[in-house]
Amino acid sequence: MVDRNGRKTKVPVGEDGHPISLKDERHWKTLDELERMKNDSLHDGVGFVFTAKDGLIGIDLDNAFENPFDAKSVKPWAREILERFREAYITWSPSGKGVHIILLGTWGQGHRRKLGDGGIEVYADKRFFTMTGLLVEGYSTPKLVEAPEALEWLGNRYFGEEEVKKGMKGVGVVSNAPITRAEVPPGLPDSVHELRRALENGKTSEEEILPLLLAALPLAGELGKRAMRLIQGDAEALAEFLNDQSSIEQSLANAFAVVTGGDHGMIIKLLTLFSPRWEKHEKLEREDYLERTAAEAVDWYYTTHRRKIEVKHGVLDHEVRNAALEALQWRYEGRLFLYGDAPVILEGDRLHTLDPVRLSLLLADAAIFQRGAKGRQIDPPDRLVRALLEYVKMRNVWPNLRGIVQAPLVFDNGRVVNKNGYDPDSELLFVNLPPIDIPSSPTKNDAMEAYGRIVSMLDFAFATPSDESAAVAYLLTVLLRPAISLAPLFLITAPKPGSGKTTLAQVGGVVAYGRIPEVHPEPGNEEESRKRIDASLLEGRTLIILDNLHRDIRLPTLEATLTSEMVTIRPLGRSETRTVPNTATFVATGNNIAPRDDMQRRTVVIRIEGRSEPMFSETTEGRKQSFLHEILSRRNELLSALLTIVLAYHRAGKPNVQAISFPSFEEWAQMVRDPLVWLGAADPVETVQRTIEEDEYRAALTAMFEILHEEFGSNQFSSREVANRFNSLVQTNKTNSDGRTDLILELASRLKMTNRFEEFDSTLIGYKLREWRDQVHGGFKLVRVGTGHGKMTKWQLVQVATAEDEVRESLSEKVYE
């Protein structure tokens, strides 16, 4: 159809080219009249208008066939529908790739459902179908029939509440099975915040956004209802604006302002997606047009939707305080939490601590503060802002938050959470969960196949089976970390650069939150390391990558963090401290580095030789796509495989695998390591034992303890006596050096017991003896036994079991007795 200016439009027009109402029967035509008009250039063809009183339903299947007018090329989803409505009146659409189904009945559910590059539309009123009269061979009959069972099936299959609003399948769970599906928890973010988060996280397709938008628009009242009609192409709604593009889009923009909280950028995104598909796009293509339309909508929103708060008396009056809190909760519901000991707001997938400045900005967006008889507008009072911050902490006004989760999660008791929203049981916030199918009853064979798929997708050359298992354990840890109190550090090491260490680390980010994560370069010192870790924990990050380290890992800050569920930190540039939850997975990378000292028993090592294939793979278009982007495109498959392993182990009753224990990380071992050992994979904790056995520093220290015992036996000695004894040995054998003296010099140099002249220094030796106090190496324990002549500290070597034997014995203890 064309309007009076000759432009094509979806809006029905009369013979004069002006928009008409579908309810206006003066514009309806008989079949004979239509026959006479069929060659008129003002009309595209014969159509049928559905009205509420005719008792007819029209079903439009869009892009349901691969080839035009070829019934054999029907797509699977369309075939399923056509089989249900077989024998109804079904005709080809003008394009030949869609069909129109007309039958008798009533319809009270949704109208549109997007399916990939196709879609379904169902209408019983106020809708125009262009009719070809060409029956779809094999499915159609030239008669009107009733099909109540088929209509009920269509409604349940494509327009049920969960399908329309969430766009994902639920998790089928057997009622008597140990794993239960998490119910929708109270306090879920409302539909406005669901939509905002989707837009903030870069979702731009109509299929992703439309269900969320339709769920949110009713909050805009009549304005929202009209916007829904405009988005769905309701001809009568379009006609109400007399085909005025600017008026229609300003109305849409105002509605979008309500459902985005007056966010200028989001309004533009929604206008770009859902404005009517005009034949001419000059206005939409003009950046200033969209900017101005959105700006007017924002101005209108802030004028009409912010709460007015009158500050009549003191700014701390309970009415003023309560009104300010209500305005904040209305405006930012589902985004305000207590994270540790401070209030925060969620922006995207990051947390921002609310200080007075930030809270003032939020209050200014949520409310208009007025003072005096004339209602003079003022900024949010500073005393009120500071009081609100303390009041929220003191009264626990907002929910406690432990972390942000962006993937389905399985807890130790088998509970599965796969819905967006705040889960009060775990105090976790689930956002942007992908719509994946989670198997309800996977078997051990399913889990073994899933393990193989994961290893195949990674496609790395691992040094040993334990390293391969450790890589899968790393991905499982990233997935399950919010449900685990403590988790070890993962160290990915390789013999040379370019082996894919950082790439493997970043796969964890794809698992955790569906994007390629950022990495942190090696910190210059311990203080810089502490600042970076503190900043990451403050933002609620779930994965922290310390990339390309050049030194062995000895970080006291990291050591303490790995074994703490709550971490006390000092924000940069501030004197006060913060206590925040720790739900992060830490992973470090480096060439031929290793953990040292206490980090050894806190680190699972993944040793790789490189990628099995080049770091790039050819696509069908002949372009090169990075390995990480390939993994990103297969994230749902990867998540499903990981969850299959965990759920299969739970379904089997979490069998006793008789694996070696992992002190401090027993819960991690039960949730991550045990399912892998149950499948027959190597134990990733074996890499911890290997690290201890390969520790060169420990080996050097063991050798030095043995030499000290050879020299002093069970007698007491001081640092000066050690220096004198070793210097004498070196001097005696200077001209006729033997192998033992060379060994002593080599060990002393490695252990930093000599000065720059390669002389044994009593001060340096004293520092080392204090550092080694009460340690056990080579079967001897170094103990302090008091002071001797000249108040020199005296030491003694006592024969005991070796430290390696103690560690090995600890690692060999069974998790289950």
PDB file of C-alpha atoms in Angstrom, residues 479-731:
ATOM      1  CA  LEU A 479      32.055 -22.143  36.838  1.00  0.00           C
ATOM      2  CA  LEU A 480      31.442 -23.338  40.413  1.00  0.00           C
ATOM      3  CA  ARG A 481      33.594 -20.856  42.366  1.00  0.00           C
ATOM      4  CA  PRO A 482      30.672 -18.800  43.793  1.00  0.00           C
ATOM      5  CA  ALA A 483      29.395 -21.991  45.458  1.00  0.00           C
ATOM      6  CA  ILE A 484      32.811 -22.927  46.908  1.00  0.00           C
ATOM      7  CA  SER A 485      34.195 -21.240  50.012  1.00  0.00           C
ATOM      8  CA  LEU A 486      37.877 -21.465  49.000  1.00  0.00           C
ATOM      9  CA  ALA A 487      39.715 -22.368  45.799  1.00  0.00           C
ATOM     10  CA  PRO A 488      43.421 -22.759  44.955  1.00  0.00           C
ATOM     11  CA  LEU A 489      45.493 -20.655  42.596  1.00  0.00           C
ATOM     12  CA  PHE A 490      45.945 -22.044  39.093  1.00  0.00           C
ATOM     13  CA  LEU A 491      49.330 -21.545  37.464  1.00  0.00           C
ATOM     14  CA  ILE A 492      49.594 -22.103  33.692  1.00  0.00           C
ATOM     15  CA  THR A 493      53.212 -22.520  32.682  1.00  0.00           C
ATOM     16  CA  ALA A 494      55.033 -23.486  29.490  1.00  0.00           C
ATOM     17  CA  PRO A 495      58.661 -23.821  28.381  1.00  0.00           C
ATOM     18  CA  LYS A 496      58.533 -20.936  25.897  1.00  0.00           C
ATOM     19  CA  PRO A 497      56.483 -17.865  24.884  1.00  0.00           C
ATOM     20  CA  GLY A 498      53.616 -18.262  22.423  1.00  0.00           C
ATOM     21  CA  SER A 499      52.465 -21.592  23.839  1.00  0.00           C
ATOM     22  CA  GLY A 500      48.949 -20.334  24.609  1.00  0.00           C
ATOM     23  CA  LYS A 501      49.193 -19.770  28.378  1.00  0.00           C
ATOM     24  CA  THR A 502      47.201 -16.534  28.349  1.00  0.00           C
ATOM     25  CA  THR A 503      44.742 -17.985  25.847  1.00  0.00           C
ATOM     26  CA  LEU A 504      43.955 -20.912  28.133  1.00  0.00           C
ATOM     27  CA  ALA A 505      43.580 -18.528  31.079  1.00  0.00           C
ATOM     28  CA  GLN A 506      41.131 -16.403  29.084  1.00  0.00           C
ATOM     29  CA  VAL A 507      38.969 -19.415  28.267  1.00  0.00           C
ATOM     30  CA  GLY A 508      38.018 -19.191  31.933  1.00  0.00           C
ATOM     31  CA  GLY A 509      36.540 -15.751  31.288  1.00  0.00           C
ATOM     32  CA  VAL A 510      34.442 -17.135  28.442  1.00  0.00           C
ATOM     33  CA  VAL A 511      33.080 -19.728  30.886  1.00  0.00           C
ATOM     34  CA  ALA A 512      32.532 -17.238  33.713  1.00  0.00           C
ATOM     35  CA  TYR A 513      30.844 -14.341  31.949  1.00  0.00           C
ATOM     36  CA  GLY A 514      30.671 -14.937  28.221  1.00  0.00           C
ATOM     37  CA  ARG A 515      33.371 -12.599  27.002  1.00  0.00           C
ATOM     38  CA  ILE A 516      37.132 -12.559  26.521  1.00  0.00           C
ATOM     39  CA  PRO A 517      38.468 -11.186  29.808  1.00  0.00           C
ATOM     40  CA  GLU A 518      41.116  -8.599  30.507  1.00  0.00           C
ATOM     41  CA  VAL A 519      44.462  -9.626  31.994  1.00  0.00           C
ATOM     42  CA  HIS A 520      46.731  -7.929  34.529  1.00  0.00           C
ATOM     43  CA  PRO A 521      50.453  -7.664  33.702  1.00  0.00           C
ATOM     44  CA  GLU A 522      53.061  -8.574  36.291  1.00  0.00           C
ATOM     45  CA  PRO A 523      52.985  -6.150  39.245  1.00  0.00           C
ATOM     46  CA  GLY A 524      56.167  -4.266  39.960  1.00  0.00           C
ATOM     47  CA  ASN A 525      56.180  -5.144  43.661  1.00  0.00           C
ATOM     48  CA  GLU A 526      54.093  -6.578  46.479  1.00  0.00           C
ATOM     49  CA  GLU A 527      52.323  -3.260  47.095  1.00  0.00           C
ATOM     50  CA  GLU A 528      51.269  -3.000  43.435  1.00  0.00           C
ATOM     51  CA  SER A 529      50.069  -6.593  43.569  1.00  0.00           C
ATOM     52  CA  ARG A 530      47.946  -5.836  46.634  1.00  0.00           C
ATOM     53  CA  LYS A 531      46.349  -2.785  44.990  1.00  0.00           C
ATOM     54  CA  ARG A 532      45.370  -4.714  41.867  1.00  0.00           C
ATOM     55  CA  ILE A 533      43.885  -7.624  43.790  1.00  0.00           C
ATOM     56  CA  ASP A 534      42.009  -5.260  46.130  1.00  0.00           C
ATOM     57  CA  ALA A 535      40.540  -3.276  43.229  1.00  0.00           C
ATOM     58  CA  SER A 536      39.366  -6.447  41.491  1.00  0.00           C
ATOM     59  CA  LEU A 537      37.680  -7.774  44.625  1.00  0.00           C
ATOM     60  CA  LEU A 538      35.975  -4.416  45.249  1.00  0.00           C
ATOM     61  CA  GLU A 539      34.374  -4.633  41.797  1.00  0.00           C
ATOM     62  CA  GLY A 540      33.163  -8.168  42.466  1.00  0.00           C
ATOM     63  CA  ARG A 541      35.201  -9.780  39.680  1.00  0.00           C
ATOM     64  CA  THR A 542      34.901 -13.541  39.399  1.00  0.00           C
ATOM     65  CA  LEU A 543      38.162 -14.168  37.530  1.00  0.00           C
ATOM     66  CA  ILE A 544      41.501 -12.428  38.094  1.00  0.00           C
ATOM     67  CA  ILE A 545      44.302 -13.215  35.626  1.00  0.00           C
ATOM     68  CA  LEU A 546      47.898 -12.343  36.568  1.00  0.00           C
ATOM     69  CA  ASP A 547      49.549 -12.625  33.188  1.00  0.00           C
ATOM     70  CA  ASN A 548      53.100 -13.292  32.034  1.00  0.00           C
ATOM     71  CA  LEU A 549      54.873 -13.379  35.396  1.00  0.00           C
ATOM     72  CA  HIS A 550      58.675 -13.475  35.141  1.00  0.00           C
ATOM     73  CA  ARG A 551      59.422 -14.582  38.687  1.00  0.00           C
ATOM     74  CA  ASP A 552      58.396 -17.487  40.869  1.00  0.00           C
ATOM     75  CA  ILE A 553      55.238 -16.777  42.816  1.00  0.00           C
ATOM     76  CA  ARG A 554      55.794 -15.499  46.358  1.00  0.00           C
ATOM     77  CA  LEU A 555      52.934 -13.068  47.048  1.00  0.00           C
ATOM     78  CA  PRO A 556      51.852 -12.800  50.707  1.00  0.00           C
ATOM     79  CA  THR A 557      48.724 -10.870  49.660  1.00  0.00           C
ATOM     80  CA  LEU A 558      47.671 -13.661  47.317  1.00  0.00           C
ATOM     81  CA  GLU A 559      48.519 -16.328  49.897  1.00  0.00           C
ATOM     82  CA  ALA A 560      46.186 -14.727  52.425  1.00  0.00           C
ATOM     83  CA  THR A 561      43.433 -14.095  49.877  1.00  0.00           C
ATOM     84  CA  LEU A 562      43.332 -17.700  48.661  1.00  0.00           C
ATOM     85  CA  THR A 563      42.531 -18.970  52.154  1.00  0.00           C
ATOM     86  CA  SER A 564      40.038 -16.255  53.179  1.00  0.00           C
ATOM     87  CA  GLU A 565      36.302 -16.159  52.477  1.00  0.00           C
ATOM     88  CA  MET A 566      36.213 -12.493  53.541  1.00  0.00           C
ATOM     89  CA  VAL A 567      39.117 -10.169  52.739  1.00  0.00           C
ATOM     90  CA  THR A 568      39.994  -6.904  54.469  1.00  0.00           C
ATOM     91  CA  ILE A 569      41.401  -4.384  52.024  1.00  0.00           C
ATOM     92  CA  ARG A 570      42.250  -0.695  51.880  1.00  0.00           C
ATOM     93  CA  PRO A 571      40.749   1.124  48.874  1.00  0.00           C
ATOM     94  CA  LEU A 572      43.235   3.151  46.861  1.00  0.00           C
ATOM     95  CA  GLY A 573      43.689   6.686  48.174  1.00  0.00           C
ATOM     96  CA  ARG A 574      41.691   6.134  51.368  1.00  0.00           C
ATOM     97  CA  SER A 575      42.631   5.596  54.974  1.00  0.00           C
ATOM     98  CA  GLU A 576      39.723   3.350  55.962  1.00  0.00           C
ATOM     99  CA  THR A 577      39.523  -0.384  55.297  1.00  0.00           C
ATOM    100  CA  ARG A 578      36.813  -2.477  53.633  1.00  0.00           C
ATOM    101  CA  THR A 579      35.787  -6.067  54.181  1.00  0.00           C
ATOM    102  CA  VAL A 580      34.462  -7.791  51.064  1.00  0.00           C
ATOM    103  CA  PRO A 581      33.540 -11.368  50.083  1.00  0.00           C
ATOM    104  CA  ASN A 582      36.009 -13.389  48.055  1.00  0.00           C
ATOM    105  CA  THR A 583      34.402 -15.448  45.276  1.00  0.00           C
ATOM    106  CA  ALA A 584      37.157 -14.944  42.705  1.00  0.00           C
ATOM    107  CA  THR A 585      39.216 -17.534  40.869  1.00  0.00           C
ATOM    108  CA  PHE A 586      42.893 -16.556  40.539  1.00  0.00           C
ATOM    109  CA  VAL A 587      45.034 -17.775  37.646  1.00  0.00           C
ATOM    110  CA  ALA A 588      48.631 -16.840  36.829  1.00  0.00           C
ATOM    111  CA  THR A 589      50.720 -17.496  33.715  1.00  0.00           C
ATOM    112  CA  GLY A 590      54.453 -17.513  33.038  1.00  0.00           C
ATOM    113  CA  ASN A 591      57.277 -19.372  31.320  1.00  0.00           C
ATOM    114  CA  ASN A 592      58.916 -22.026  33.492  1.00  0.00           C
ATOM    115  CA  ILE A 593      57.932 -20.419  36.775  1.00  0.00           C
ATOM    116  CA  ALA A 594      56.743 -22.165  39.907  1.00  0.00           C
ATOM    117  CA  PRO A 595      55.095 -21.372  43.222  1.00  0.00           C
ATOM    118  CA  ARG A 596      57.406 -20.957  46.186  1.00  0.00           C
ATOM    119  CA  ASP A 597      57.133 -21.379  49.946  1.00  0.00           C
ATOM    120  CA  ASP A 598      53.514 -21.481  51.160  1.00  0.00           C
ATOM    121  CA  MET A 599      52.215 -20.892  47.644  1.00  0.00           C
ATOM    122  CA  GLN A 600      53.221 -24.442  46.728  1.00  0.00           C
ATOM    123  CA  ARG A 601      50.435 -26.053  48.734  1.00  0.00           C
ATOM    124  CA  ARG A 602      47.939 -23.496  47.428  1.00  0.00           C
ATOM    125  CA  THR A 603      48.617 -23.893  43.690  1.00  0.00           C
ATOM    126  CA  VAL A 604      47.427 -26.330  41.036  1.00  0.00           C
ATOM    127  CA  VAL A 605      49.864 -26.225  38.119  1.00  0.00           C
ATOM    128  CA  ILE A 606      48.872 -26.675  34.462  1.00  0.00           C
ATOM    129  CA  ARG A 607      51.935 -27.378  32.325  1.00  0.00           C
ATOM    130  CA  ILE A 608      51.417 -27.111  28.573  1.00  0.00           C
ATOM    131  CA  GLU A 609      53.670 -27.629  25.594  1.00  0.00           C
ATOM    132  CA  GLY A 610      51.534 -25.476  23.282  1.00  0.00           C
ATOM    133  CA  ARG A 611      48.449 -25.693  21.097  1.00  0.00           C
ATOM    134  CA  SER A 612      47.904 -28.830  19.007  1.00  0.00           C
ATOM    135  CA  GLU A 613      46.888 -26.624  16.066  1.00  0.00           C
ATOM    136  CA  PRO A 614      47.935 -23.099  15.017  1.00  0.00           C
ATOM    137  CA  MET A 615      46.389 -20.301  17.072  1.00  0.00           C
ATOM    138  CA  PHE A 616      44.127 -19.420  14.131  1.00  0.00           C
ATOM    139  CA  SER A 617      41.553 -21.502  12.294  1.00  0.00           C
ATOM    140  CA  GLU A 618      40.103 -20.918   8.845  1.00  0.00           C
ATOM    141  CA  THR A 619      36.426 -20.057   8.561  1.00  0.00           C
ATOM    142  CA  THR A 620      34.204 -20.912   5.616  1.00  0.00           C
ATOM    143  CA  GLU A 621      34.590 -17.364   4.322  1.00  0.00           C
ATOM    144  CA  GLY A 622      38.339 -17.804   4.149  1.00  0.00           C
ATOM    145  CA  ARG A 623      38.986 -15.311   6.916  1.00  0.00           C
ATOM    146  CA  LYS A 624      40.869 -16.113  10.088  1.00  0.00           C
ATOM    147  CA  GLN A 625      39.007 -16.339  13.351  1.00  0.00           C
ATOM    148  CA  SER A 626      40.863 -16.443  16.650  1.00  0.00           C
ATOM    149  CA  PHE A 627      40.706 -19.520  18.813  1.00  0.00           C
ATOM    150  CA  LEU A 628      39.152 -17.514  21.649  1.00  0.00           C
ATOM    151  CA  HIS A 629      36.343 -16.230  19.443  1.00  0.00           C
ATOM    152  CA  GLU A 630      35.689 -19.786  18.337  1.00  0.00           C
ATOM    153  CA  ILE A 631      35.424 -20.852  21.992  1.00  0.00           C
ATOM    154  CA  LEU A 632      33.183 -17.846  22.647  1.00  0.00           C
ATOM    155  CA  SER A 633      30.800 -18.942  19.894  1.00  0.00           C
ATOM    156  CA  ARG A 634      30.656 -22.394  21.516  1.00  0.00           C
ATOM    157  CA  ARG A 635      30.238 -21.170  25.097  1.00  0.00           C
ATOM    158  CA  ASN A 636      26.861 -22.832  25.575  1.00  0.00           C
ATOM    159  CA  GLU A 637      28.293 -26.151  24.427  1.00  0.00           C
ATOM    160  CA  LEU A 638      31.228 -25.766  26.800  1.00  0.00           C
ATOM    161  CA  LEU A 639      28.974 -24.857  29.741  1.00  0.00           C
ATOM    162  CA  SER A 640      26.678 -27.786  29.032  1.00  0.00           C
ATOM    163  CA  ALA A 641      29.646 -30.192  29.001  1.00  0.00           C
ATOM    164  CA  LEU A 642      31.023 -28.868  32.290  1.00  0.00           C
ATOM    165  CA  LEU A 643      27.617 -29.028  33.984  1.00  0.00           C
ATOM    166  CA  THR A 644      27.098 -32.555  32.661  1.00  0.00           C
ATOM    167  CA  ILE A 645      30.199 -33.721  34.558  1.00  0.00           C
ATOM    168  CA  VAL A 646      29.073 -32.132  37.817  1.00  0.00           C
ATOM    169  CA  LEU A 647      25.435 -33.243  37.569  1.00  0.00           C
ATOM    170  CA  ALA A 648      26.351 -36.804  36.611  1.00  0.00           C
ATOM    171  CA  TYR A 649      28.543 -37.062  39.704  1.00  0.00           C
ATOM    172  CA  HIS A 650      25.700 -35.745  41.879  1.00  0.00           C
ATOM    173  CA  ARG A 651      23.211 -38.122  40.254  1.00  0.00           C
ATOM    174  CA  ALA A 652      25.523 -41.010  41.050  1.00  0.00           C
ATOM    175  CA  GLY A 653      25.386 -40.032  44.722  1.00  0.00           C
ATOM    176  CA  LYS A 654      28.856 -38.415  44.865  1.00  0.00           C
ATOM    177  CA  PRO A 655      30.775 -41.712  45.138  1.00  0.00           C
ATOM    178  CA  ASN A 656      33.864 -42.039  47.340  1.00  0.00           C
ATOM    179  CA  VAL A 657      36.793 -41.736  44.912  1.00  0.00           C
ATOM    180  CA  GLN A 658      39.559 -42.401  47.483  1.00  0.00           C
ATOM    181  CA  ALA A 659      41.631 -39.494  46.165  1.00  0.00           C
ATOM    182  CA  ILE A 660      44.471 -37.740  47.948  1.00  0.00           C
ATOM    183  CA  SER A 661      43.455 -34.875  50.220  1.00  0.00           C
ATOM    184  CA  PHE A 662      44.126 -31.215  49.604  1.00  0.00           C
ATOM    185  CA  PRO A 663      44.488 -29.360  52.941  1.00  0.00           C
ATOM    186  CA  SER A 664      42.634 -25.994  53.121  1.00  0.00           C
ATOM    187  CA  PHE A 665      40.714 -26.806  49.926  1.00  0.00           C
ATOM    188  CA  GLU A 666      38.683 -29.860  50.921  1.00  0.00           C
ATOM    189  CA  GLU A 667      35.391 -28.407  49.631  1.00  0.00           C
ATOM    190  CA  TRP A 668      37.000 -27.575  46.277  1.00  0.00           C
ATOM    191  CA  ALA A 669      38.341 -31.124  46.068  1.00  0.00           C
ATOM    192  CA  GLN A 670      34.889 -32.618  46.651  1.00  0.00           C
ATOM    193  CA  MET A 671      33.092 -30.351  44.154  1.00  0.00           C
ATOM    194  CA  VAL A 672      35.718 -30.043  41.393  1.00  0.00           C
ATOM    195  CA  ARG A 673      38.440 -32.676  41.696  1.00  0.00           C
ATOM    196  CA  ASP A 674      36.382 -35.708  42.787  1.00  0.00           C
ATOM    197  CA  PRO A 675      34.025 -35.708  39.739  1.00  0.00           C
ATOM    198  CA  LEU A 676      37.087 -35.818  37.456  1.00  0.00           C
ATOM    199  CA  VAL A 677      38.765 -38.661  39.330  1.00  0.00           C
ATOM    200  CA  TRP A 678      35.410 -40.505  39.345  1.00  0.00           C
ATOM    201  CA  LEU A 679      35.419 -40.342  35.549  1.00  0.00           C
ATOM    202  CA  GLY A 680      38.856 -41.934  35.411  1.00  0.00           C
ATOM    203  CA  ALA A 681      40.816 -38.734  34.725  1.00  0.00           C
ATOM    204  CA  ALA A 682      44.140 -38.131  36.458  1.00  0.00           C
ATOM    205  CA  ASP A 683      44.057 -36.330  39.789  1.00  0.00           C
ATOM    206  CA  PRO A 684      44.866 -32.611  39.269  1.00  0.00           C
ATOM    207  CA  VAL A 685      46.148 -32.429  42.868  1.00  0.00           C
ATOM    208  CA  GLU A 686      49.076 -34.584  41.734  1.00  0.00           C
ATOM    209  CA  THR A 687      50.495 -31.402  40.216  1.00  0.00           C
ATOM    210  CA  VAL A 688      50.755 -29.950  43.750  1.00  0.00           C
ATOM    211  CA  GLN A 689      52.797 -32.920  44.899  1.00  0.00           C
ATOM    212  CA  ARG A 690      54.951 -32.689  41.767  1.00  0.00           C
ATOM    213  CA  THR A 691      55.686 -29.023  42.465  1.00  0.00           C
ATOM    214  CA  ILE A 692      56.889 -29.805  45.970  1.00  0.00           C
ATOM    215  CA  GLU A 693      59.107 -32.628  44.740  1.00  0.00           C
ATOM    216  CA  GLU A 694      60.627 -30.456  41.984  1.00  0.00           C
ATOM    217  CA  ASP A 695      61.302 -27.435  44.187  1.00  0.00           C
ATOM    218  CA  GLU A 696      65.000 -26.537  43.607  1.00  0.00           C
ATOM    219  CA  TYR A 697      65.108 -24.131  46.545  1.00  0.00           C
ATOM    220  CA  ARG A 698      63.778 -26.816  48.868  1.00  0.00           C
ATOM    221  CA  ALA A 699      66.325 -29.261  47.476  1.00  0.00           C
ATOM    222  CA  ALA A 700      69.128 -26.767  48.085  1.00  0.00           C
ATOM    223  CA  LEU A 701      67.912 -26.138  51.625  1.00  0.00           C
ATOM    224  CA  THR A 702      67.738 -29.870  52.309  1.00  0.00           C
ATOM    225  CA  ALA A 703      71.333 -30.276  51.146  1.00  0.00           C
ATOM    226  CA  MET A 704      72.482 -27.345  53.332  1.00  0.00           C
ATOM    227  CA  PHE A 705      70.802 -28.830  56.435  1.00  0.00           C
ATOM    228  CA  GLU A 706      72.612 -32.111  55.771  1.00  0.00           C
ATOM    229  CA  ILE A 707      75.969 -30.315  55.437  1.00  0.00           C
ATOM    230  CA  LEU A 708      75.355 -28.347  58.649  1.00  0.00           C
ATOM    231  CA  HIS A 709      74.617 -31.589  60.450  1.00  0.00           C
ATOM    232  CA  GLU A 710      77.827 -33.101  59.048  1.00  0.00           C
ATOM    233  CA  GLU A 711      79.786 -30.143  60.409  1.00  0.00           C
ATOM    234  CA  PHE A 712      78.095 -29.632  63.785  1.00  0.00           C
ATOM    235  CA  GLY A 713      76.159 -32.845  64.444  1.00  0.00           C
ATOM    236  CA  SER A 714      73.775 -32.340  67.387  1.00  0.00           C
ATOM    237  CA  ASN A 715      75.950 -29.572  68.842  1.00  0.00           C
ATOM    238  CA  GLN A 716      74.763 -25.986  69.097  1.00  0.00           C
ATOM    239  CA  PHE A 717      76.127 -23.356  66.731  1.00  0.00           C
ATOM    240  CA  SER A 718      75.818 -19.638  65.944  1.00  0.00           C
ATOM    241  CA  SER A 719      75.769 -17.791  62.634  1.00  0.00           C
ATOM    242  CA  ARG A 720      79.355 -16.605  63.264  1.00  0.00           C
ATOM    243  CA  GLU A 721      80.532 -20.183  63.831  1.00  0.00           C
ATOM    244  CA  VAL A 722      78.889 -21.281  60.576  1.00  0.00           C
ATOM    245  CA  ALA A 723      80.550 -18.430  58.678  1.00  0.00           C
ATOM    246  CA  ASN A 724      83.960 -19.186  60.196  1.00  0.00           C
ATOM    247  CA  ARG A 725      83.675 -22.936  59.555  1.00  0.00           C
ATOM    248  CA  PHE A 726      82.662 -22.546  55.900  1.00  0.00           C
ATOM    249  CA  ASN A 727      85.200 -19.768  55.173  1.00  0.00           C
ATOM    250  CA  SER A 728      87.896 -21.999  56.650  1.00  0.00           C
ATOM    251  CA  LEU A 729      86.849 -24.905  54.445  1.00  0.00           C
ATOM    252  CA  VAL A 730      86.983 -22.683  51.373  1.00  0.00           C
ATOM    253  CA  GLN A 731      90.371 -21.238  52.308  1.00  0.00           C
TER     254      GLN A 731
END
